mmCIF file of C-alpha atoms in Angstrom:
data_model
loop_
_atom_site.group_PDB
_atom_site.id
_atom_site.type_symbol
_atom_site.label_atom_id
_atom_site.label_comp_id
_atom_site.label_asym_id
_atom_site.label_seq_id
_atom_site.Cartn_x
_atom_site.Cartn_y
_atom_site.Cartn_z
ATOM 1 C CA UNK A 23 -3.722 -212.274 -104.271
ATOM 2 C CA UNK A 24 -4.182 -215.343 -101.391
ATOM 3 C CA UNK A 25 -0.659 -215.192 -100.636
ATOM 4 C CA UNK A 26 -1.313 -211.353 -99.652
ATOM 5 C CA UNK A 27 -4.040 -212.253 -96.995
ATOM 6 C CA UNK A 28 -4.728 -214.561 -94.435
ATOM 7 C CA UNK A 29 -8.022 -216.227 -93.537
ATOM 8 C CA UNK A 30 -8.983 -218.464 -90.768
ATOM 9 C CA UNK A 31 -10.674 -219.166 -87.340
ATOM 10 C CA UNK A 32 -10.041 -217.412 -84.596
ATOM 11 C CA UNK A 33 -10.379 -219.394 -81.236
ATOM 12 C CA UNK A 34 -9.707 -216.526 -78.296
ATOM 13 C CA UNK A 35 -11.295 -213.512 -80.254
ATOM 14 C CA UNK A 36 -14.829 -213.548 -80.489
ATOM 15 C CA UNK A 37 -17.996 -211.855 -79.985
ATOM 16 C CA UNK A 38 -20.306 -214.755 -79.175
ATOM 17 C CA UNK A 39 -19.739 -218.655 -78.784
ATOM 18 C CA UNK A 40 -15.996 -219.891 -78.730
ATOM 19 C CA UNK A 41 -14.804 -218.827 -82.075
ATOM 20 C CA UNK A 42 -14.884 -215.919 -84.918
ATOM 21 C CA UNK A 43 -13.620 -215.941 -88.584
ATOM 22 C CA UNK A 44 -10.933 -213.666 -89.597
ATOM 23 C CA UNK A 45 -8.967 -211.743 -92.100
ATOM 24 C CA UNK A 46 -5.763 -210.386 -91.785
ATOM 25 C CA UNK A 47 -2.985 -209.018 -94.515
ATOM 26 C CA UNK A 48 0.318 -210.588 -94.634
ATOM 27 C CA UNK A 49 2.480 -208.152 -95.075
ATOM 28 C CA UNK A 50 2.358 -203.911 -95.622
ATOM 29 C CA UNK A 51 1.625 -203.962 -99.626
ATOM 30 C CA UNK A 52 -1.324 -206.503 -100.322
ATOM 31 C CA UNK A 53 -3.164 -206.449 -103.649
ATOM 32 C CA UNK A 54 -6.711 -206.539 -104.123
ATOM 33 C CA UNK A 55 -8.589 -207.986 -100.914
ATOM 34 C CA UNK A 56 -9.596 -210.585 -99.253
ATOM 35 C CA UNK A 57 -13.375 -212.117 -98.334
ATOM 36 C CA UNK A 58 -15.284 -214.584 -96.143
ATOM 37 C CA UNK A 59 -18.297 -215.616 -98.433
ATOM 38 C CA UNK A 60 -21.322 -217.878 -98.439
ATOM 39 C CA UNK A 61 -22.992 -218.699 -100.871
ATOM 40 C CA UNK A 62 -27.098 -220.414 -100.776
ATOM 41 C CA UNK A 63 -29.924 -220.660 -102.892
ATOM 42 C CA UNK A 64 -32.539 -217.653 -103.281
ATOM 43 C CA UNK A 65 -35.304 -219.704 -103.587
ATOM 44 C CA UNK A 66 -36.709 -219.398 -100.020
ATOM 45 C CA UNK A 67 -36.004 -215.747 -100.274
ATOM 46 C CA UNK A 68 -37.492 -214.220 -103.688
ATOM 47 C CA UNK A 69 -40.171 -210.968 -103.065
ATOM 48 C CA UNK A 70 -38.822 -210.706 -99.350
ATOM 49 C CA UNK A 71 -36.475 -208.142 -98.019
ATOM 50 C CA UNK A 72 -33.343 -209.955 -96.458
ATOM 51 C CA UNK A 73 -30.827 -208.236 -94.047
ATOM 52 C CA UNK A 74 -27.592 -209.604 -93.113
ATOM 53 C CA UNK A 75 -26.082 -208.400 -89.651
ATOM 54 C CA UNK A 76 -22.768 -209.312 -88.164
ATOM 55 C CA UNK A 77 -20.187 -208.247 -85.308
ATOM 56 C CA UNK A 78 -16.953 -206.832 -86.492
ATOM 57 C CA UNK A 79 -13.853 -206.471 -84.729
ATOM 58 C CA UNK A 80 -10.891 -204.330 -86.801
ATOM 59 C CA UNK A 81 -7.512 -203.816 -85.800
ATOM 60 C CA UNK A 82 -5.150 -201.005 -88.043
ATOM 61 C CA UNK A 83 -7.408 -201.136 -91.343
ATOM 62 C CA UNK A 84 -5.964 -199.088 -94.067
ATOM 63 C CA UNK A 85 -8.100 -198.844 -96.517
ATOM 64 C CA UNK A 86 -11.918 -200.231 -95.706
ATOM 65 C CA UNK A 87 -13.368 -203.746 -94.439
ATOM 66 C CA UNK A 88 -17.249 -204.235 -93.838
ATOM 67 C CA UNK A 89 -20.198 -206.370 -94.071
ATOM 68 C CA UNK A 90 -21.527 -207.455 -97.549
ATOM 69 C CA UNK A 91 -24.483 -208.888 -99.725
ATOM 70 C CA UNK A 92 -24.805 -209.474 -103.562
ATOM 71 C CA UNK A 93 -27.919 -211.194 -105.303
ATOM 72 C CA UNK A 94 -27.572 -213.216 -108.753
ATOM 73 C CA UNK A 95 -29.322 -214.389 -111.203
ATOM 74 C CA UNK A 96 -29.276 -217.606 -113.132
ATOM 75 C CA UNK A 97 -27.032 -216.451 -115.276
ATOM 76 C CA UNK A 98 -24.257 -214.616 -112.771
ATOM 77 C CA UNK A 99 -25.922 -210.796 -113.618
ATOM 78 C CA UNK A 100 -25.720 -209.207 -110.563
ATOM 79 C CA UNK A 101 -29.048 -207.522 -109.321
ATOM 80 C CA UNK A 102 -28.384 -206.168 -106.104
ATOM 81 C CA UNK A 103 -24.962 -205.489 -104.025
ATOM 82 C CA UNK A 104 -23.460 -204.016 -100.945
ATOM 83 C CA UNK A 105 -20.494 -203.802 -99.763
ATOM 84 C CA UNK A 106 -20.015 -200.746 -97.387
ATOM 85 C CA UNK A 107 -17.163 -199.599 -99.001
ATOM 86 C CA UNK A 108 -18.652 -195.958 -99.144
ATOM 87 C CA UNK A 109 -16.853 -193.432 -97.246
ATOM 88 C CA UNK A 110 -19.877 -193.571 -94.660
ATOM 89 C CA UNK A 111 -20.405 -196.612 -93.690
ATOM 90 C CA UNK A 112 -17.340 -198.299 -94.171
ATOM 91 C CA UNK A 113 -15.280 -200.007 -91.449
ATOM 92 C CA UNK A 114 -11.511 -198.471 -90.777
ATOM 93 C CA UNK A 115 -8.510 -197.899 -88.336
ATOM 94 C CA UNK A 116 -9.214 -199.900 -85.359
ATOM 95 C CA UNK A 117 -13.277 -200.554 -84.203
ATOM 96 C CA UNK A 118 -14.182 -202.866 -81.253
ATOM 97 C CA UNK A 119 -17.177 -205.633 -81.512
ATOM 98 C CA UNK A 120 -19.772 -203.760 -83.316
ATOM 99 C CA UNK A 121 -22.841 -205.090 -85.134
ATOM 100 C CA UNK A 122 -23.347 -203.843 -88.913
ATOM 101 C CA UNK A 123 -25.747 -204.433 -91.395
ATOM 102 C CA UNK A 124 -26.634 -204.366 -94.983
ATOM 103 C CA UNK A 125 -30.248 -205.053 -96.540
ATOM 104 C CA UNK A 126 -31.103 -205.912 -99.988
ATOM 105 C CA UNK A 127 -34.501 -206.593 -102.029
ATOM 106 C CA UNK A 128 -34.032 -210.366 -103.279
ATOM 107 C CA UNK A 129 -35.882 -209.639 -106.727
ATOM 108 C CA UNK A 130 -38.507 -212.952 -108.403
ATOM 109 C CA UNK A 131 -35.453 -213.543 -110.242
ATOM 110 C CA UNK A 132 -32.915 -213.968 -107.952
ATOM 111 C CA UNK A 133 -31.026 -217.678 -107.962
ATOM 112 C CA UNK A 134 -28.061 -216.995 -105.836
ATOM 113 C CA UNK A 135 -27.289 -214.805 -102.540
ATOM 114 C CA UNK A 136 -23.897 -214.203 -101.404
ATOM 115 C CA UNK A 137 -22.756 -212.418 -97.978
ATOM 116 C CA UNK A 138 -19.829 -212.101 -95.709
ATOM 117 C CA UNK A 139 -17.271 -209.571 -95.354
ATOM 118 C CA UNK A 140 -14.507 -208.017 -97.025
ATOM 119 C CA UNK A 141 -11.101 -206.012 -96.356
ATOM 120 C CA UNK A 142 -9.146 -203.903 -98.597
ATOM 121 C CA UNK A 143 -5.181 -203.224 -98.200
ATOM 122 C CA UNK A 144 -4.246 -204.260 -94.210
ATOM 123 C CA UNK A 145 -5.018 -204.814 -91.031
ATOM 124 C CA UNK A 146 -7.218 -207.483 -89.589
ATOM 125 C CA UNK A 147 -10.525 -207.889 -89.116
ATOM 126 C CA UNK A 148 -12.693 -210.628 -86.787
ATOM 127 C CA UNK A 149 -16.218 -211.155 -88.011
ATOM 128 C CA UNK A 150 -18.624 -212.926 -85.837
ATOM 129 C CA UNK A 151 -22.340 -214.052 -84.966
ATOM 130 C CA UNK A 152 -23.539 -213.209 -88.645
ATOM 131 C CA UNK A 153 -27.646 -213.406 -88.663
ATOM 132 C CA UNK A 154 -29.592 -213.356 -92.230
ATOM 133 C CA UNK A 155 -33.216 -212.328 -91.176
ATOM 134 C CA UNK A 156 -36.072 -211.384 -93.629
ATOM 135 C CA UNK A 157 -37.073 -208.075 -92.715
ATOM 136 C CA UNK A 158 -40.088 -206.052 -93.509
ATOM 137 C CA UNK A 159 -40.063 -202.299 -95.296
ATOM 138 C CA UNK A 160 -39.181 -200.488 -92.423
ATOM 139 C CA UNK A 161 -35.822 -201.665 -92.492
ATOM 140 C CA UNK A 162 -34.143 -199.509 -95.304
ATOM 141 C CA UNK A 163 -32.270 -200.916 -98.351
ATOM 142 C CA UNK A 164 -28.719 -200.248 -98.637
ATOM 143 C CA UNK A 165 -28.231 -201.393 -102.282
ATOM 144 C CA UNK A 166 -25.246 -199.040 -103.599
ATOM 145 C CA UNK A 167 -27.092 -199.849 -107.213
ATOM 146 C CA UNK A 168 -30.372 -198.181 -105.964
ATOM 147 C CA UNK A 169 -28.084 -195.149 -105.494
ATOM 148 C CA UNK A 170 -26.841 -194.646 -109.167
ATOM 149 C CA UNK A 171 -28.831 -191.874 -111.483
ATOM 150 C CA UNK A 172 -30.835 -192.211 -113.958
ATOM 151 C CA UNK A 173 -28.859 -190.397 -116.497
ATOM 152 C CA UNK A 174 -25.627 -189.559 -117.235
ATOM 153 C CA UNK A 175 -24.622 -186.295 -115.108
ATOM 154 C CA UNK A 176 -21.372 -184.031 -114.972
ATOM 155 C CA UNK A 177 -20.245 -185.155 -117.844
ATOM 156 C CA UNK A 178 -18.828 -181.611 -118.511
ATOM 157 C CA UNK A 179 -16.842 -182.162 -114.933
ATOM 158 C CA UNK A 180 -18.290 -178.591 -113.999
ATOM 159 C CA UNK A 181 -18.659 -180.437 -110.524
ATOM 160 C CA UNK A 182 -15.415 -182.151 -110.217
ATOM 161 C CA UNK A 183 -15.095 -185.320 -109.805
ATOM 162 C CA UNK A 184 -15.977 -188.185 -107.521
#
């Protein structure tokens, strides 16, 4: 909900330069999350490799924050996202300046690419001197869609579940 988060421009915490863009929860039961987003045109990207990179600052995260990327098509079907939120890789508790980064295969149908980061629950997090840079193959994708099997698995929850 917007009411639940806070957004804006922070002018004495930053990474780089005189400023940094921030989120931060209102109060100690937000719902949903909250997200700094761009938006451009995949045009100039299609058949390349792109990686976004950005310095994070977080302060008390419950929950998860981090850096992320989706691709669209024409018609909004999503063909590539990440987000970080994976146990992993994602950002929590408190984290000074730190640079993360996600990578993602812009497919020959791509129309739209969207980054920026995102926080779950509270906290506050600064994000600041965000770079999008086509990269070659030897920087690995980090498309949590790439990760999903083929095939059904566990579907007899022999494994538990996750």
């Amino acid at each position: 909900m917007p009411e639940d988060y806070e957004v804006g421009l922070d002018l004495e915490v930053f990474s780089v330069g005189r400023a940094s863009a921030y989120i931060r929860s209102r109060h100690e039961n937000p719902a949903g999350y909250a997200g700094l987003v761009q938006t451009v045109k995949a045009d100039d990207y299609r058949g390349t490799r792109l990686q976004v990179t950005a310095m994070v600052k977080a302060r008390d995260v419950v929950g998860w924050a981090g850096v992320w990327m989706r691709v669209d098509d024409a018609h909004d079907h999503t063909l590539a996202f990440d987000n970080m939120q994976n146990p992993e890789r994602r950002i929590a508790g408190s984290v000074g300046w730190r640079r993360y980064s996600i990578a993602l295969d812009i497919p020959e149908n791509a129309a739209y690419i969207s980054f920026g980061a995102v926080m779950e629950r509270t906290g506050q997090i600064w994000l600041d001197d965000v770079r999008v840079n086509v990269v070659d193959d030897s920087v690995p994708v980090t498309d949590i869609t790439s990760r999903f099997p083929r095939h059904p698995v566990n579907l007899d929850f022999e494994n538990g579940t996750y």
